[in-house]
Amino acid sequence: TIITLSIIMGTIMTMSSSNWLMAWIGLELNMLAILPIISKPKTTRASEATIKYFLTQAIASAMMLLSSTTNAWQTGNWDILELKNKFSTTIMTLSLMMKMGAAPIHFWLPEVLQGTTLQTALLITTWQKLAPISLMYMISNNIQPALLMSAGILSMIVGGLGGINQTQLRKTMAYSSINNLGWTIMIMALSPNLAVMNIFIYMIMTTPIFLMMTSTSTKTLQNLTTTWTTSTATTLSIALLMLSTSGLPPFTGFMPKMLALNELITQKLTTLATLAIMTSLVSLLFYLRITYLIMVLTSP
């Protein structure tokens, strides 16, 4: 109960604070509270995942402190909205991307998810992203658009290519998370409200996937092909939710991507929009592969 309260309190503290130090304390509280949950399965894999998570989050927190201290030294202000220093803004953006698990600092996310339980993986891919996203939303006006768009496209490419050969569903979901974060970060530069809507829709679609995988004890693609006989409705729901996450029309996941592309074209960024469509085709490949395995190979 104390750990759960600490995780919730840490996130709410960060999201509601207007001061960098309070936001940092909230993130630290949140990070320290989730470590016992990640290391709960007494296996070497879980211990390894805990250490990887702790080290990456600690480095990101140090970068965050460096950024806010440099800004306070230059401007004499600890206010989140007053992050005017160019160096501070860049370092802060990189630290928040590291905390979320966006490319190019994404390497920890698939490994940590693979070493934990499905419930913890759900927590890391959804709740743990709320605080960094809210901070990025607050400083989005001061971040250089080129940095956000480059990181967004890179995350989409990494997420798409990384998920193709995966047989472990937790790693697939990790790359799916990186891919969707790419869309969020890319559109954050142009329309922060749309970016928030995109990440919330992703979380709404990811949560039932993880919950159904937990209820059927599904961890690999092979497990997914055998669950059809025991729980047909659940397996079918997972397949449809996977298609929705990929952004395939007429599913829910298509709407934020269509709005993001519309925004890019409105801002005369047609090349970037084309690149985004091409990368989403790559990611669609592994979602379709999972759906094909479920719908075609296992159905009677």
Short mmCIF file of C-alpha atoms in Angstrom, two decimals:
data_model
loop_
_atom_site.label_atom_id
_atom_site.label_comp_id
_atom_site.label_asym_id
_atom_site.label_seq_id
_atom_site.Cartn_x
_atom_site.Cartn_y
_atom_site.Cartn_z
CA THR A 1 0.00 0.00 0.00
CA ILE A 2 2.83 2.41 0.92
CA ILE A 3 4.64 1.65 -2.35
CA THR A 4 1.48 2.17 -4.44
CA LEU A 5 0.73 5.44 -2.64
CA SER A 6 4.32 6.61 -3.19
CA ILE A 7 4.10 5.89 -6.94
CA ILE A 8 0.80 7.77 -7.24
CA MET A 9 1.96 10.63 -5.00
CA GLY A 10 5.28 11.01 -6.86
CA THR A 11 3.54 11.33 -10.24
CA ILE A 12 0.86 13.73 -8.97
CA MET A 13 3.53 15.79 -7.20
CA THR A 14 5.51 16.18 -10.45
CA MET A 15 2.46 16.92 -12.57
CA SER A 16 1.13 19.59 -10.20
CA SER A 17 4.39 21.36 -9.29
CA SER A 18 5.54 24.64 -10.81
CA ASN A 19 9.07 24.38 -9.41
CA TRP A 20 11.86 22.21 -10.85
CA LEU A 21 13.03 20.99 -7.44
CA MET A 22 9.56 19.77 -6.44
CA ALA A 23 9.12 18.10 -9.84
CA TRP A 24 12.50 16.39 -9.38
CA ILE A 25 11.59 15.20 -5.85
CA GLY A 26 8.32 13.78 -7.22
CA LEU A 27 10.14 11.85 -9.95
CA GLU A 28 12.68 10.50 -7.42
CA LEU A 29 9.91 9.37 -5.06
CA ASN A 30 8.16 7.67 -7.96
CA MET A 31 11.36 5.96 -9.14
CA LEU A 32 12.40 4.70 -5.68
CA ALA A 33 8.89 3.33 -5.06
CA ILE A 34 8.76 1.27 -8.27
CA LEU A 35 12.15 -0.44 -7.71
CA PRO A 36 10.79 -3.01 -5.15
CA ILE A 37 7.93 -3.80 -7.56
CA ILE A 38 10.34 -4.51 -10.46
CA SER A 39 12.57 -6.69 -8.24
CA LYS A 40 9.61 -8.58 -6.69
CA PRO A 41 10.13 -11.82 -8.72
CA LYS A 42 13.22 -13.23 -7.02
CA THR A 43 15.09 -14.00 -10.25
CA THR A 44 18.42 -12.78 -11.63
CA ARG A 45 16.51 -11.35 -14.62
CA ALA A 46 14.36 -9.19 -12.34
CA SER A 47 17.40 -7.99 -10.36
CA GLU A 48 19.16 -7.10 -13.61
CA ALA A 49 16.06 -5.21 -14.82
CA THR A 50 15.89 -3.30 -11.51
CA ILE A 51 19.53 -2.21 -11.73
CA LYS A 52 19.13 -1.16 -15.39
CA TYR A 53 16.01 0.82 -14.56
CA PHE A 54 17.63 2.48 -11.54
CA LEU A 55 20.81 3.48 -13.41
CA THR A 56 19.02 5.00 -16.42
CA GLN A 57 16.53 6.87 -14.23
CA ALA A 58 19.32 8.10 -11.92
CA ILE A 59 21.35 9.42 -14.89
CA ALA A 60 18.23 11.12 -16.29
CA SER A 61 17.53 12.68 -12.87
CA ALA A 62 21.12 13.97 -12.68
CA MET A 63 20.75 15.51 -16.15
CA MET A 64 17.47 17.08 -15.03
CA LEU A 65 19.14 18.64 -11.98
CA LEU A 66 22.04 19.90 -14.12
CA SER A 67 19.60 21.51 -16.56
CA SER A 68 17.41 23.20 -13.92
CA THR A 69 20.43 24.36 -11.87
CA THR A 70 22.11 25.86 -14.97
CA ASN A 71 18.88 27.64 -15.85
CA ALA A 72 18.46 28.95 -12.28
CA TRP A 73 22.08 30.14 -12.32
CA GLN A 74 21.49 32.03 -15.59
CA THR A 75 17.99 33.41 -14.93
CA GLY A 76 17.67 33.25 -11.13
CA ASN A 77 14.39 31.35 -11.52
CA TRP A 78 13.38 27.75 -10.63
CA ASP A 79 9.99 28.06 -12.33
CA ILE A 80 9.23 25.23 -14.81
CA LEU A 81 7.74 27.60 -17.39
CA GLU A 82 10.83 29.87 -17.23
CA LEU A 83 13.24 27.37 -18.82
CA LYS A 84 14.71 29.88 -21.29
CA ASN A 85 18.36 28.78 -21.47
CA LYS A 86 19.02 26.87 -24.74
CA PHE A 87 21.55 24.45 -23.19
CA SER A 88 19.21 23.76 -20.22
CA THR A 89 16.25 23.13 -22.53
CA THR A 90 18.20 20.60 -24.65
CA ILE A 91 19.54 18.71 -21.60
CA MET A 92 16.09 18.71 -19.99
CA THR A 93 14.45 17.35 -23.16
CA LEU A 94 17.05 14.54 -23.39
CA SER A 95 16.60 13.64 -19.71
CA LEU A 96 12.80 13.47 -20.09
CA MET A 97 13.17 11.33 -23.23
CA MET A 98 15.50 9.04 -21.26
CA LYS A 99 12.92 8.73 -18.47
CA MET A 100 10.19 7.86 -20.99
CA GLY A 101 12.33 5.45 -22.99
CA ALA A 102 12.30 7.31 -26.31
CA ALA A 103 15.06 6.88 -28.92
CA PRO A 104 18.02 7.40 -28.99
CA ILE A 105 18.09 6.57 -25.24
CA HIS A 106 15.61 3.69 -25.40
CA PHE A 107 17.89 0.68 -24.86
CA TRP A 108 16.82 0.06 -21.26
CA LEU A 109 13.06 -0.24 -21.95
CA PRO A 110 12.84 -3.64 -23.79
CA GLU A 111 15.34 -5.21 -21.36
CA VAL A 112 13.55 -3.95 -18.25
CA LEU A 113 10.11 -5.04 -19.51
CA GLN A 114 11.45 -8.49 -20.39
CA GLY A 115 12.82 -8.92 -16.86
CA THR A 116 9.60 -8.01 -15.03
CA THR A 117 6.06 -9.33 -14.67
CA LEU A 118 3.29 -8.28 -17.08
CA GLN A 119 1.64 -6.05 -14.45
CA THR A 120 4.89 -4.18 -13.82
CA ALA A 121 5.46 -3.89 -17.58
CA LEU A 122 2.02 -2.28 -17.84
CA LEU A 123 2.93 0.16 -15.06
CA ILE A 124 6.21 1.16 -16.77
CA THR A 125 4.66 1.63 -20.23
CA THR A 126 1.67 3.68 -19.01
CA TRP A 127 1.71 5.32 -15.55
CA GLN A 128 5.48 5.94 -15.47
CA LYS A 129 5.25 8.04 -18.64
CA LEU A 130 2.71 10.52 -17.24
CA ALA A 131 5.16 12.64 -15.21
CA PRO A 132 7.85 13.09 -17.94
CA ILE A 133 5.16 13.76 -20.60
CA SER A 134 3.51 16.42 -18.42
CA LEU A 135 6.88 18.15 -17.84
CA MET A 136 7.63 18.04 -21.57
CA TYR A 137 4.17 19.49 -22.24
CA MET A 138 4.91 22.37 -19.84
CA ILE A 139 8.21 23.29 -21.51
CA SER A 140 7.14 22.47 -25.10
CA ASN A 141 7.09 26.17 -26.10
CA ASN A 142 10.80 26.51 -25.24
CA ILE A 143 12.08 23.30 -26.88
CA GLN A 144 13.61 23.53 -30.37
CA PRO A 145 11.14 21.87 -32.78
CA ALA A 146 14.00 20.27 -34.76
CA LEU A 147 15.13 18.34 -31.65
CA LEU A 148 11.64 16.99 -30.93
CA MET A 149 10.93 16.06 -34.56
CA SER A 150 14.30 14.32 -35.00
CA ALA A 151 13.82 12.32 -31.78
CA GLY A 152 10.23 11.52 -32.79
CA ILE A 153 11.15 10.16 -36.23
CA LEU A 154 14.09 8.22 -34.73
CA SER A 155 11.80 6.65 -32.10
CA MET A 156 9.31 5.68 -34.81
CA ILE A 157 12.06 4.02 -36.89
CA VAL A 158 13.59 2.22 -33.87
CA GLY A 159 10.15 1.12 -32.61
CA GLY A 160 9.16 -0.19 -36.04
CA LEU A 161 12.38 -2.04 -36.85
CA GLY A 162 12.99 -3.31 -33.32
CA GLY A 163 9.63 -5.06 -33.04
CA ILE A 164 9.83 -7.01 -36.31
CA ASN A 165 11.80 -10.10 -35.19
CA GLN A 166 10.51 -10.29 -31.61
CA THR A 167 8.89 -13.47 -30.31
CA GLN A 168 8.56 -12.19 -26.72
CA LEU A 169 5.37 -10.15 -26.35
CA ARG A 170 6.78 -7.89 -23.62
CA LYS A 171 9.63 -6.82 -25.89
CA THR A 172 7.15 -6.32 -28.74
CA MET A 173 5.08 -4.08 -26.48
CA ALA A 174 8.23 -2.18 -25.47
CA TYR A 175 9.04 -1.38 -29.12
CA SER A 176 5.38 -0.54 -29.67
CA SER A 177 5.69 1.94 -26.78
CA ILE A 178 8.84 3.49 -28.32
CA ASN A 179 7.06 3.81 -31.67
CA ASN A 180 4.01 5.52 -30.16
CA LEU A 181 6.24 7.80 -28.07
CA GLY A 182 7.84 8.85 -31.36
CA TRP A 183 4.47 10.10 -32.64
CA THR A 184 3.85 11.90 -29.33
CA ILE A 185 7.25 13.63 -29.23
CA MET A 186 7.14 14.58 -32.93
CA ILE A 187 3.75 16.29 -32.68
CA MET A 188 4.64 17.89 -29.30
CA ALA A 189 6.62 20.50 -31.27
CA LEU A 190 3.53 21.61 -33.23
CA SER A 191 0.50 20.79 -31.10
CA PRO A 192 1.16 19.79 -27.45
CA ASN A 193 -2.57 19.12 -26.82
CA LEU A 194 -2.64 16.62 -29.69
CA ALA A 195 0.48 14.93 -28.29
CA VAL A 196 -1.23 14.48 -24.90
CA MET A 197 -4.33 13.06 -26.60
CA ASN A 198 -2.14 10.64 -28.59
CA ILE A 199 -0.36 9.28 -25.51
CA PHE A 200 -3.63 8.91 -23.57
CA ILE A 201 -5.27 6.97 -26.41
CA TYR A 202 -2.18 4.74 -26.57
CA MET A 203 -2.41 4.09 -22.81
CA ILE A 204 -6.14 3.27 -23.08
CA MET A 205 -5.35 0.70 -25.80
CA THR A 206 -2.25 -0.78 -24.12
CA THR A 207 -3.83 -1.36 -20.70
CA PRO A 208 -6.39 -4.01 -21.84
CA ILE A 209 -3.70 -5.76 -23.96
CA PHE A 210 -1.48 -6.23 -20.88
CA LEU A 211 -4.43 -7.16 -18.64
CA MET A 212 -5.63 -9.83 -21.09
CA MET A 213 -2.09 -11.14 -21.50
CA THR A 214 -1.89 -11.39 -17.70
CA SER A 215 -5.23 -13.20 -17.40
CA THR A 216 -4.22 -15.80 -20.03
CA SER A 217 -0.54 -15.97 -18.86
CA THR A 218 0.59 -15.13 -22.39
CA LYS A 219 4.24 -14.11 -22.71
CA THR A 220 5.34 -15.27 -26.17
CA LEU A 221 3.86 -15.46 -29.66
CA GLN A 222 3.73 -19.24 -29.27
CA ASN A 223 1.56 -18.87 -26.14
CA LEU A 224 -0.72 -16.54 -28.09
CA THR A 225 -1.36 -19.18 -30.76
CA THR A 226 -2.37 -21.78 -28.15
CA THR A 227 -4.71 -19.52 -26.12
CA TRP A 228 -7.22 -19.41 -29.01
CA THR A 229 -8.74 -22.76 -27.97
CA THR A 230 -9.15 -21.85 -24.27
CA SER A 231 -10.15 -18.16 -24.50
CA THR A 232 -11.21 -17.21 -28.02
CA ALA A 233 -12.79 -13.84 -27.17
CA THR A 234 -9.70 -12.65 -25.26
CA THR A 235 -7.30 -13.67 -28.03
CA LEU A 236 -9.50 -12.01 -30.66
CA SER A 237 -9.62 -8.83 -28.54
CA ILE A 238 -5.81 -8.79 -28.28
CA ALA A 239 -5.55 -9.10 -32.08
CA LEU A 240 -7.99 -6.21 -32.67
CA LEU A 241 -6.30 -4.02 -30.03
CA MET A 242 -2.92 -4.69 -31.69
CA LEU A 243 -4.36 -3.47 -35.01
CA SER A 244 -5.77 -0.42 -33.25
CA THR A 245 -2.37 0.38 -31.67
CA SER A 246 -0.77 0.16 -35.11
CA GLY A 247 -3.02 3.00 -36.31
CA LEU A 248 -4.95 1.01 -38.87
CA PRO A 249 -8.31 2.51 -39.91
CA PRO A 250 -11.15 2.20 -38.84
CA PHE A 251 -9.76 1.54 -35.33
CA THR A 252 -9.35 4.18 -32.59
CA GLY A 253 -5.55 4.33 -32.94
CA PHE A 254 -5.92 5.74 -36.46
CA MET A 255 -7.49 9.02 -35.28
CA PRO A 256 -4.51 10.61 -33.41
CA LYS A 257 -2.14 9.60 -36.22
CA MET A 258 -4.42 11.10 -38.85
CA LEU A 259 -4.68 14.34 -36.83
CA ALA A 260 -0.88 14.40 -36.39
CA LEU A 261 -0.34 13.98 -40.14
CA ASN A 262 -2.94 16.66 -40.81
CA GLU A 263 -1.07 19.03 -38.48
CA LEU A 264 2.27 18.28 -40.22
CA ILE A 265 0.81 18.95 -43.68
CA THR A 266 -0.87 22.16 -42.45
CA GLN A 267 2.55 23.35 -41.21
CA LYS A 268 4.04 22.60 -44.69
CA LEU A 269 6.09 19.67 -43.33
CA THR A 270 5.05 17.23 -46.06
CA THR A 271 8.45 15.43 -46.13
CA LEU A 272 8.22 14.72 -42.41
CA ALA A 273 4.63 13.52 -42.82
CA THR A 274 5.71 11.14 -45.63
CA LEU A 275 8.56 9.83 -43.46
CA ALA A 276 6.12 9.29 -40.56
CA ILE A 277 3.77 7.28 -42.83
CA MET A 278 6.68 5.14 -44.09
CA THR A 279 7.84 4.33 -40.55
CA SER A 280 4.28 3.50 -39.44
CA LEU A 281 4.14 0.98 -42.31
CA VAL A 282 7.23 -0.74 -40.87
CA SER A 283 5.63 -0.96 -37.42
CA LEU A 284 2.38 -2.19 -38.97
CA LEU A 285 4.36 -5.21 -40.18
CA PHE A 286 4.88 -6.70 -36.71
CA TYR A 287 1.35 -5.89 -35.54
CA LEU A 288 -0.04 -7.64 -38.62
CA ARG A 289 2.30 -10.58 -37.98
CA ILE A 290 0.81 -11.06 -34.50
CA THR A 291 -2.74 -10.68 -35.83
CA TYR A 292 -2.04 -13.14 -38.65
CA LEU A 293 -0.69 -15.71 -36.18
CA ILE A 294 -3.82 -15.38 -34.05
CA MET A 295 -6.54 -15.04 -36.69
CA VAL A 296 -5.30 -17.22 -39.55
CA LEU A 297 -3.02 -19.90 -38.16
CA THR A 298 -5.00 -20.74 -35.02
CA SER A 299 -8.60 -20.36 -36.10
CA PRO A 300 -10.32 -23.64 -37.01
#
